[in-house]
Amino acid sequence: MVLTLDQPSAAPEAALPADKPSLAGLGREGLRVALAEAGVPEKHLRMRVNQLYSWLYVRGVADFEAMTDVAKELRAELGRRYTLARPQIVTEQVSVDGTRKWLLRLPSLGRGGKAPEIETVYIPEAERGTLCISSQVGCTLNCTFCHTGTQRLVRNLTAQEIVGQILLARDRIGDWGLPKAGKETGAELPDDGRLLPTRETRATSTTDRKITNIVLMGMGEPLYNFDNVKAAMELAADGEALSVSKRRITLSTSGIVPEIARWGAETGTSLAISLHAVRDELRDELVPINRKYPIAELLEACRNYPVLSNARRITFEYVMLKGVNDSLAEARELVRLLAGIPAKINLIPFNPWPGAPYECSDWEQIERFAEVVNKAGYASPVRTPRGRDIHAACGQLRSESVKQRASERVAATEVPSSGDGA
Ligand code: SAH
Ligand code: SF4
């Protein structure tokens, strides 16, 4: 069963509140500027920023009135000027396996045209809960098997919008880790929390958080939005803010070689590489950025990744495409290529989308391929597809909304002069 909640907030785009800016998702500097504009004197700024920062990112409040140690007049002034709104939910879907997907609408940031949409996915498992977040609207790269790659880049997400995805997910799954957080924040706690990890099921976990891991594997190439993704992940990892351990944050990249070392040195998060092919000729086709940064250079950057050890392995993602990259000779070559790099291998069954030029490898072939990889010492290499019934899997993000756009276009052409013809 798929549960789709159409949020009451899913108003027509024209009704998007353009007036009051939200402070939710801003870092300390952004809060400082906002508080100064609201009249907080210089000598109180530091203290007030710390108060707000903690209310926003430790307690998760979404209402200035809940900030009981902030003076009443200041709370009222903040409420006059700002909101604590999260990105606007268009739809929320819950899969039979507990996976949740949110389609979110963002402001177009003065570029005119339609408000862009992105997706965020929460995947609960017994011993962890992973939030998959987007870094761009669309992508400039054109990996041939990826649905996001068929959409043009609309824009980079701001750091605030990247953090906003985490805040929203914590609101929706009731993950502020405080007994009365839902009541205090006014956040609606869904009553259908099946399969969410609990303290009991997460024997190996030291936290009772539902979101224990963050992966930058949604829409976009995060290393092409370096500064904003970095600022957002710093806030996510900050022990005085969202407190997600850096080793549990994973940036996935198609292989932007010059930025890999910089990302490692400046942030220290875990890394995943979308490899998908073991020969340059094939990778040039599947992941065209390979023409600029070929496999040997990419693997060299991986060997030099600053936070690399047997306890901090790089994940190599390999999408299984029938008759394209799934031969056993390629499995052996994959193992040979990665020798000497502390690595995990993730074989991802290809998720088809309408018009995709590939098919997923047969299950038996995936098992045979996995066996070669397994024998070389890599444990459980096949990633079980999650949330398939709600199209929440890798590479499928935004397929539904694109379909919806297509039908909107049909509707617009059927009703003369009612549409913008876009
Ligand atoms: N741009 C980054 C992160 C987003 S894509 C990157 O490419 O790594 C996240 C992962 O999903 C990547 O490994 C990507 O190759 C994979 N992916 C994309 N489309 C897919 C599809 N249709 N089926 C399975 N995996 C897919
Ligand atoms: Fe962009 Fe990643 Fe998709 Fe390639 S796989 S098109 S880099 S989102």
Short mmCIF file of C-alpha atoms and ligand atoms in Angstrom, two decimals:
data_model
loop_
_atom_site.label_atom_id
_atom_site.label_comp_id
_atom_site.label_asym_id
_atom_site.label_seq_id
_atom_site.Cartn_x
_atom_site.Cartn_y
_atom_site.Cartn_z
CA MET A 1 0.00 0.00 0.00
CA VAL A 2 1.17 3.47 -0.77
CA LEU A 3 0.03 6.28 1.43
CA THR A 4 0.08 9.66 -0.21
CA LEU A 5 -0.71 12.67 1.87
CA ASP A 6 -1.52 15.74 -0.12
CA GLN A 7 -0.53 18.46 2.24
CA PRO A 8 -2.96 21.27 2.88
CA SER A 9 -0.01 23.59 2.34
CA ALA A 10 0.23 22.49 -1.30
CA ALA A 11 -1.23 25.75 -2.49
CA PRO A 12 -1.05 26.99 -6.08
CA GLU A 13 2.39 28.37 -6.88
CA ALA A 14 1.05 31.89 -7.19
CA ALA A 15 0.11 31.77 -3.49
CA LEU A 16 3.68 31.07 -2.26
CA PRO A 17 4.49 33.49 0.53
CA ALA A 18 7.15 35.73 -0.92
CA ASP A 19 7.14 38.26 1.90
CA LYS A 20 8.61 37.00 5.17
CA PRO A 21 11.88 35.12 4.88
CA SER A 22 12.41 31.95 6.94
CA LEU A 23 15.31 31.66 9.36
CA ALA A 24 15.10 27.84 9.49
CA GLY A 25 18.26 26.36 7.99
CA LEU A 26 20.44 29.47 8.40
CA GLY A 27 23.87 29.13 9.99
CA ARG A 28 25.19 31.33 12.80
CA GLU A 29 26.23 34.12 10.42
CA GLY A 30 22.83 34.25 8.72
CA LEU A 31 21.07 34.34 12.09
CA ARG A 32 23.39 37.10 13.23
CA VAL A 33 22.49 39.29 10.26
CA ALA A 34 18.77 38.59 10.74
CA LEU A 35 18.88 39.39 14.45
CA ALA A 36 20.84 42.59 13.88
CA GLU A 37 18.21 43.68 11.35
CA ALA A 38 15.54 42.96 13.95
CA GLY A 39 17.24 45.47 16.24
CA VAL A 40 19.23 43.21 18.59
CA PRO A 41 22.13 45.34 19.88
CA GLU A 42 25.66 44.29 18.97
CA LYS A 43 26.55 43.34 22.54
CA HIS A 44 23.67 40.83 22.76
CA LEU A 45 24.06 39.35 19.29
CA ARG A 46 26.30 36.43 20.20
CA MET A 47 24.08 35.28 23.04
CA ARG A 48 20.89 35.65 20.98
CA VAL A 49 22.39 33.78 18.02
CA ASN A 50 23.33 30.91 20.33
CA GLN A 51 19.82 30.80 21.76
CA LEU A 52 18.17 30.72 18.36
CA TYR A 53 20.66 28.23 17.00
CA SER A 54 19.91 25.83 19.81
CA TRP A 55 16.11 26.24 19.61
CA LEU A 56 16.22 25.68 15.88
CA TYR A 57 18.65 22.79 15.60
CA VAL A 58 18.63 20.99 18.94
CA ARG A 59 14.97 21.40 19.89
CA GLY A 60 13.59 21.76 16.37
CA VAL A 61 11.12 24.52 17.20
CA ALA A 62 9.10 25.97 14.35
CA ASP A 63 7.52 28.83 16.30
CA PHE A 64 9.26 31.84 17.86
CA GLU A 65 6.79 31.75 20.77
CA ALA A 66 8.29 28.43 21.94
CA MET A 67 11.64 30.17 22.60
CA THR A 68 10.96 30.77 26.26
CA ASP A 69 14.33 32.31 27.15
CA VAL A 70 14.07 34.92 24.40
CA ALA A 71 12.44 38.17 25.55
CA LYS A 72 8.76 38.46 24.67
CA GLU A 73 9.18 41.66 22.65
CA LEU A 74 11.99 40.16 20.61
CA ARG A 75 9.93 37.02 19.92
CA ALA A 76 7.14 39.25 18.64
CA GLU A 77 9.53 41.32 16.51
CA LEU A 78 11.06 38.17 15.02
CA GLY A 79 7.58 36.87 14.25
CA ARG A 80 6.75 40.15 12.48
CA ARG A 81 9.81 39.96 10.27
CA TYR A 82 10.52 36.27 9.78
CA THR A 83 9.11 32.74 9.81
CA LEU A 84 10.65 29.39 10.71
CA ALA A 85 9.05 27.69 7.72
CA ARG A 86 10.55 24.56 6.20
CA PRO A 87 10.51 23.86 2.45
CA GLN A 88 6.93 23.51 1.29
CA ILE A 89 5.67 19.91 1.07
CA VAL A 90 3.81 19.14 -2.16
CA THR A 91 3.32 15.44 -1.40
CA GLU A 92 4.49 12.98 1.21
CA GLN A 93 4.47 9.29 0.34
CA VAL A 94 5.02 6.32 2.62
CA SER A 95 6.05 2.97 1.13
CA VAL A 96 5.00 -0.45 2.43
CA ASP A 97 8.60 -0.85 3.61
CA GLY A 98 8.48 2.37 5.66
CA THR A 99 10.48 4.46 3.17
CA ARG A 100 9.15 8.01 2.96
CA LYS A 101 9.50 10.40 0.08
CA TRP A 102 8.74 14.10 0.09
CA LEU A 103 8.30 16.22 -2.98
CA LEU A 104 9.23 19.75 -1.96
CA ARG A 105 8.61 23.05 -3.67
CA LEU A 106 11.22 25.79 -3.42
CA PRO A 107 11.09 29.45 -4.32
CA SER A 108 12.39 30.27 -7.81
CA LEU A 109 14.70 32.90 -6.21
CA GLY A 110 13.86 35.72 -8.53
CA ARG A 111 14.64 33.80 -11.69
CA GLY A 112 10.99 33.87 -12.69
CA GLY A 113 9.20 30.84 -14.07
CA LYS A 114 7.90 27.87 -12.11
CA ALA A 115 8.94 27.15 -8.56
CA PRO A 116 11.46 24.29 -8.72
CA GLU A 117 10.82 20.97 -6.99
CA ILE A 118 13.17 18.52 -5.34
CA GLU A 119 12.86 15.23 -3.52
CA THR A 120 14.08 13.95 -0.18
CA VAL A 121 13.85 10.31 0.90
CA TYR A 122 14.00 8.64 4.33
CA ILE A 123 14.95 4.97 4.45
CA PRO A 124 14.50 3.20 7.82
CA GLU A 125 16.42 0.01 8.47
CA ALA A 126 16.80 -2.09 11.59
CA GLU A 127 20.07 -0.57 12.72
CA ARG A 128 20.06 2.82 11.02
CA GLY A 129 17.84 5.44 9.41
CA THR A 130 19.19 7.14 6.29
CA LEU A 131 18.08 10.46 4.87
CA CYS A 132 18.87 10.91 1.18
CA ILE A 133 19.01 14.59 0.30
CA SER A 134 19.28 16.64 -2.88
CA SER A 135 21.95 19.24 -3.61
CA GLN A 136 20.74 20.73 -6.90
CA VAL A 137 17.50 21.06 -8.85
CA GLY A 138 18.32 18.80 -11.81
CA CYS A 139 21.96 18.17 -12.79
CA THR A 140 24.38 19.55 -15.37
CA LEU A 141 25.86 16.10 -15.99
CA ASN A 142 24.17 13.64 -18.28
CA CYS A 143 24.78 10.14 -17.01
CA THR A 144 22.83 8.06 -19.50
CA PHE A 145 21.14 5.75 -16.93
CA CYS A 146 20.05 8.55 -14.56
CA HIS A 147 16.69 10.20 -14.72
CA THR A 148 17.91 13.35 -13.00
CA GLY A 149 20.49 13.62 -15.78
CA THR A 150 17.72 14.08 -18.34
CA GLN A 151 16.51 17.18 -16.50
CA ARG A 152 18.31 20.43 -17.09
CA LEU A 153 19.93 22.13 -14.13
CA VAL A 154 17.54 24.70 -12.74
CA ARG A 155 19.73 25.93 -9.93
CA ASN A 156 21.94 25.04 -7.00
CA LEU A 157 20.18 24.65 -3.67
CA THR A 158 21.12 27.17 -1.02
CA ALA A 159 22.69 25.87 2.20
CA GLN A 160 19.45 26.81 3.92
CA GLU A 161 17.43 24.63 1.55
CA ILE A 162 19.79 21.69 2.03
CA VAL A 163 19.48 21.97 5.83
CA GLY A 164 15.74 22.56 5.40
CA GLN A 165 15.36 19.02 4.01
CA ILE A 166 16.78 17.60 7.24
CA LEU A 167 14.60 19.81 9.45
CA LEU A 168 11.52 18.84 7.53
CA ALA A 169 12.31 15.12 7.73
CA ARG A 170 12.91 15.37 11.49
CA ASP A 171 9.57 17.17 11.90
CA ARG A 172 7.68 14.61 9.86
CA ILE A 173 9.07 11.49 11.50
CA GLY A 174 9.14 13.02 14.99
CA ASP A 175 12.91 12.90 15.32
CA TRP A 176 13.82 15.79 17.58
CA GLY A 177 14.84 13.35 20.28
CA LEU A 178 13.01 15.20 23.04
CA PRO A 179 9.99 13.75 24.81
CA LYS A 180 7.61 16.56 24.04
CA ALA A 181 9.20 17.94 20.91
CA GLY A 182 6.17 17.32 18.76
CA LYS A 183 3.90 19.19 21.14
CA GLU A 184 6.33 22.01 21.72
CA THR A 185 7.12 22.58 18.08
CA GLY A 186 3.66 22.12 16.74
CA ALA A 187 5.17 19.58 14.33
CA GLU A 188 2.62 17.06 13.18
CA LEU A 189 3.75 13.58 14.14
CA PRO A 190 2.57 11.00 11.65
CA ASP A 191 0.76 8.10 13.30
CA ASP A 192 1.86 5.54 10.73
CA GLY A 193 5.42 5.03 11.92
CA ARG A 194 5.71 1.42 10.89
CA LEU A 195 9.15 -0.02 10.41
CA LEU A 196 10.83 3.03 11.85
CA PRO A 197 13.89 1.92 13.78
CA THR A 198 13.34 1.86 17.52
CA ARG A 199 15.76 1.75 20.41
CA GLU A 200 15.17 -2.01 20.60
CA THR A 201 15.80 -2.78 16.94
CA ARG A 202 18.91 -0.67 16.74
CA ALA A 203 21.10 -2.86 18.87
CA THR A 204 24.32 -1.48 17.41
CA SER A 205 23.33 2.15 17.47
CA THR A 206 24.34 4.46 20.29
CA THR A 207 21.67 7.04 19.57
CA ASP A 208 17.91 6.95 19.65
CA ARG A 209 17.71 9.18 16.61
CA LYS A 210 15.62 7.98 13.69
CA ILE A 211 17.89 9.76 11.22
CA THR A 212 21.37 8.39 11.95
CA ASN A 213 22.88 8.78 8.48
CA ILE A 214 22.75 11.39 5.72
CA VAL A 215 23.64 10.61 2.12
CA LEU A 216 24.02 13.23 -0.60
CA MET A 217 22.54 10.88 -3.19
CA GLY A 218 19.39 12.70 -4.17
CA MET A 219 19.22 15.03 -7.15
CA GLY A 220 22.33 16.80 -8.36
CA GLU A 221 26.12 16.62 -8.24
CA PRO A 222 27.03 17.87 -4.75
CA LEU A 223 30.63 18.78 -5.64
CA TYR A 224 29.29 21.28 -8.20
CA ASN A 225 27.55 23.08 -5.34
CA PHE A 226 30.54 22.79 -3.05
CA ASP A 227 30.21 25.81 -0.75
CA ASN A 228 26.51 25.44 -0.02
CA VAL A 229 26.74 21.69 0.53
CA LYS A 230 29.73 22.23 2.78
CA ALA A 231 28.00 24.88 4.90
CA ALA A 232 24.92 22.65 5.22
CA MET A 233 26.92 19.59 6.23
CA GLU A 234 28.85 21.62 8.80
CA LEU A 235 25.57 22.55 10.42
CA ALA A 236 24.38 18.93 10.18
CA ALA A 237 27.54 17.67 11.88
CA ASP A 238 27.79 20.45 14.49
CA GLY A 239 27.39 19.01 18.00
CA GLU A 240 25.57 22.23 18.96
CA ALA A 241 23.16 21.81 16.05
CA LEU A 242 21.94 18.64 14.30
CA SER A 243 24.74 16.40 15.65
CA VAL A 244 24.95 13.85 12.83
CA SER A 245 28.40 12.26 12.99
CA LYS A 246 30.65 13.17 10.03
CA ARG A 247 31.44 9.55 9.38
CA ARG A 248 27.70 8.98 8.98
CA ILE A 249 27.44 11.70 6.34
CA THR A 250 28.31 10.43 2.85
CA LEU A 251 28.83 12.60 -0.20
CA SER A 252 28.25 10.73 -3.46
CA THR A 253 30.00 12.05 -6.57
CA SER A 254 30.20 11.09 -10.20
CA GLY A 255 33.93 11.85 -9.90
CA ILE A 256 34.78 15.58 -9.92
CA VAL A 257 38.45 14.80 -9.25
CA PRO A 258 39.85 18.23 -8.27
CA GLU A 259 37.09 18.73 -5.71
CA ILE A 260 37.40 15.31 -4.06
CA ALA A 261 40.62 16.08 -2.15
CA ARG A 262 39.34 19.52 -1.21
CA TRP A 263 36.06 18.09 0.10
CA GLY A 264 37.90 15.51 2.18
CA ALA A 265 40.32 18.05 3.63
CA GLU A 266 37.69 20.67 4.39
CA THR A 267 34.86 18.49 5.70
CA GLY A 268 36.05 14.97 6.56
CA THR A 269 32.79 13.25 5.63
CA SER A 270 32.58 9.77 4.13
CA LEU A 271 32.73 9.43 0.35
CA ALA A 272 30.92 7.39 -2.29
CA ILE A 273 31.98 7.21 -5.93
CA SER A 274 29.58 6.45 -8.77
CA LEU A 275 31.93 4.21 -10.72
CA HIS A 276 29.55 2.06 -12.83
CA ALA A 277 32.20 0.93 -15.35
CA VAL A 278 35.73 -0.48 -15.23
CA ARG A 279 36.89 0.70 -18.68
CA ASP A 280 37.22 4.32 -19.76
CA GLU A 281 35.52 3.64 -23.07
CA LEU A 282 32.33 2.49 -21.36
CA ARG A 283 32.51 4.97 -18.48
CA ASP A 284 32.91 7.81 -21.01
CA GLU A 285 29.48 6.83 -22.29
CA LEU A 286 27.67 6.07 -18.99
CA VAL A 287 29.20 8.84 -16.88
CA PRO A 288 30.37 11.44 -19.44
CA ILE A 289 32.39 13.46 -16.89
CA ASN A 290 34.83 10.53 -17.20
CA ARG A 291 36.11 12.13 -20.43
CA LYS A 292 37.46 14.92 -18.29
CA TYR A 293 38.48 12.86 -15.26
CA PRO A 294 39.22 9.27 -16.33
CA ILE A 295 39.17 6.19 -14.09
CA ALA A 296 42.90 6.18 -13.23
CA GLU A 297 42.78 9.81 -12.04
CA LEU A 298 39.59 9.18 -10.11
CA LEU A 299 41.03 6.18 -8.29
CA GLU A 300 44.20 8.13 -7.52
CA ALA A 301 42.05 10.83 -5.88
CA CYS A 302 40.35 8.06 -3.88
CA ARG A 303 43.68 6.62 -2.70
CA ASN A 304 44.62 10.09 -1.47
CA TYR A 305 41.28 10.85 0.20
CA PRO A 306 42.26 12.38 3.54
CA VAL A 307 39.90 10.43 5.79
CA LEU A 308 40.54 6.92 4.57
CA SER A 309 41.17 3.81 6.63
CA ASN A 310 39.77 0.33 7.05
CA ALA A 311 37.19 1.83 9.37
CA ARG A 312 36.44 4.66 6.90
CA ARG A 313 36.10 2.99 3.53
CA ILE A 314 35.05 4.61 0.28
CA THR A 315 31.83 3.20 -1.16
CA PHE A 316 31.98 2.41 -4.88
CA GLU A 317 28.56 2.39 -6.48
CA TYR A 318 28.01 0.19 -9.50
CA VAL A 319 24.64 0.21 -11.25
CA MET A 320 23.80 -3.16 -12.82
CA LEU A 321 22.91 -2.66 -16.49
CA LYS A 322 21.95 -5.76 -18.43
CA GLY A 323 24.49 -6.70 -21.10
CA VAL A 324 26.30 -3.37 -20.65
CA ASN A 325 28.56 -3.58 -17.58
CA ASP A 326 27.52 -6.81 -15.85
CA SER A 327 29.88 -9.50 -17.17
CA LEU A 328 31.94 -11.59 -14.78
CA ALA A 329 35.11 -10.35 -16.49
CA GLU A 330 34.02 -6.85 -15.43
CA ALA A 331 33.40 -8.07 -11.88
CA ARG A 332 36.96 -9.41 -11.73
CA GLU A 333 38.33 -6.19 -13.20
CA LEU A 334 36.38 -4.16 -10.62
CA VAL A 335 38.00 -6.09 -7.79
CA ARG A 336 41.43 -5.71 -9.40
CA LEU A 337 41.01 -1.96 -9.89
CA LEU A 338 40.02 -1.37 -6.27
CA ALA A 339 42.82 -3.46 -4.78
CA GLY A 340 44.66 -1.44 -2.14
CA ILE A 341 41.86 1.10 -1.61
CA PRO A 342 39.86 0.60 1.61
CA ALA A 343 36.56 0.12 -0.20
CA LYS A 344 32.98 -1.08 0.03
CA ILE A 345 31.19 -2.08 -3.15
CA ASN A 346 27.52 -1.33 -3.64
CA LEU A 347 25.87 -3.08 -6.57
CA ILE A 348 22.70 -1.13 -7.35
CA PRO A 349 20.00 -2.84 -9.39
CA PHE A 350 19.19 -0.38 -12.18
CA ASN A 351 15.93 1.45 -11.50
CA PRO A 352 14.15 1.89 -14.80
CA TRP A 353 12.34 5.07 -15.74
CA PRO A 354 10.08 5.80 -18.72
CA GLY A 355 12.19 5.92 -21.89
CA ALA A 356 15.38 4.66 -20.20
CA PRO A 357 17.78 3.09 -22.73
CA TYR A 358 18.77 0.25 -20.33
CA GLU A 359 17.35 -2.72 -18.50
CA CYS A 360 18.31 -4.00 -15.08
CA SER A 361 20.59 -7.04 -15.13
CA ASP A 362 18.89 -10.41 -14.50
CA TRP A 363 18.83 -11.33 -10.84
CA GLU A 364 20.94 -14.47 -11.42
CA GLN A 365 23.59 -12.34 -13.15
CA ILE A 366 23.61 -9.84 -10.27
CA GLU A 367 24.12 -12.79 -7.89
CA ARG A 368 26.97 -14.21 -9.97
CA PHE A 369 28.60 -10.77 -10.22
CA ALA A 370 28.13 -10.32 -6.45
CA GLU A 371 29.73 -13.69 -5.79
CA VAL A 372 32.95 -12.61 -7.54
CA VAL A 373 32.96 -9.41 -5.52
CA ASN A 374 32.11 -11.32 -2.34
CA LYS A 375 34.91 -13.83 -2.81
CA ALA A 376 37.32 -10.91 -3.02
CA GLY A 377 36.31 -9.99 0.54
CA TYR A 378 33.55 -7.40 0.06
CA ALA A 379 30.51 -8.14 2.25
CA SER A 380 26.84 -7.88 1.14
CA PRO A 381 27.52 -5.94 -2.02
CA VAL A 382 23.97 -5.78 -3.42
CA ARG A 383 21.84 -2.84 -2.32
CA THR A 384 18.24 -3.91 -1.75
CA PRO A 385 15.96 -1.54 -3.59
CA ARG A 386 13.77 0.39 -1.13
CA GLY A 387 10.59 2.33 -1.62
CA ARG A 388 10.05 1.03 -5.16
CA ASP A 389 6.28 1.39 -4.87
CA ILE A 390 6.69 5.15 -4.35
CA HIS A 391 9.54 5.56 -6.88
CA ALA A 392 11.91 6.54 -4.12
CA ALA A 393 14.94 4.61 -5.37
CA CYS A 394 18.16 6.07 -6.77
CA GLY A 395 17.80 7.65 -10.16
CA GLN A 396 14.02 7.71 -9.97
CA LEU A 397 13.72 10.90 -8.05
CA ARG A 398 11.29 13.36 -9.47
CA SER A 399 9.94 10.99 -12.11
CA GLU A 400 6.40 11.38 -10.81
CA SER A 401 6.57 15.14 -10.73
CA VAL A 402 7.90 15.21 -14.24
CA LYS A 403 4.96 13.11 -15.31
CA GLN A 404 2.67 15.48 -13.51
CA ARG A 405 4.27 18.38 -15.33
CA ALA A 406 3.65 16.62 -18.63
CA SER A 407 -0.03 16.20 -17.81
CA GLU A 408 -0.21 19.79 -16.66
CA ARG A 409 1.15 20.77 -20.06
CA VAL A 410 -1.54 18.67 -21.76
CA ALA A 411 -4.19 20.38 -19.62
CA ALA A 412 -2.75 23.77 -20.48
CA THR A 413 -2.89 23.12 -24.20
CA GLU A 414 -6.42 21.72 -23.98
CA VAL A 415 -7.79 24.83 -22.33
CA PRO A 416 -7.00 27.73 -24.66
CA SER A 417 -5.38 30.75 -23.08
CA SER A 418 -5.42 29.21 -19.58
CA GLY A 419 -1.81 28.13 -19.56
CA ASP A 420 1.51 29.83 -20.07
CA GLY A 421 2.40 27.45 -22.88
CA ALA A 422 5.56 26.32 -21.01
N1 SAH B 1 25.38 13.07 -8.61
C1 SAH B 1 25.85 12.22 -7.58
C2 SAH B 1 24.82 11.90 -6.52
C3 SAH B 1 23.41 11.68 -6.94
S1 SAH B 1 23.09 10.19 -7.81
C4 SAH B 1 26.41 10.95 -8.18
O1 SAH B 1 26.23 10.72 -9.37
O2 SAH B 1 27.03 10.19 -7.44
C5 SAH B 1 23.09 8.95 -6.54
C6 SAH B 1 23.40 7.54 -7.04
O3 SAH B 1 22.31 7.00 -7.79
C7 SAH B 1 24.61 7.49 -7.97
O4 SAH B 1 25.44 6.39 -7.69
C8 SAH B 1 23.94 7.30 -9.31
O5 SAH B 1 24.84 6.79 -10.23
C9 SAH B 1 22.81 6.37 -8.96
N2 SAH B 1 21.77 6.28 -9.98
C10 SAH B 1 21.35 7.25 -10.81
N3 SAH B 1 20.36 6.79 -11.60
C11 SAH B 1 20.13 5.50 -11.26
C12 SAH B 1 19.22 4.48 -11.71
N4 SAH B 1 18.33 4.75 -12.67
N5 SAH B 1 19.29 3.28 -11.13
C13 SAH B 1 20.16 3.03 -10.12
N6 SAH B 1 21.04 3.94 -9.66
C14 SAH B 1 21.03 5.16 -10.22
FE1 SF4 B 2 23.94 13.92 -12.15
FE2 SF4 B 2 24.61 11.92 -10.44
FE3 SF4 B 2 22.57 11.63 -12.15
FE4 SF4 B 2 25.06 11.65 -13.08
S1 SF4 B 2 24.15 10.10 -11.70
S2 SF4 B 2 23.32 12.78 -13.97
S3 SF4 B 2 26.02 13.15 -11.73
S4 SF4 B 2 22.67 13.10 -10.48
#
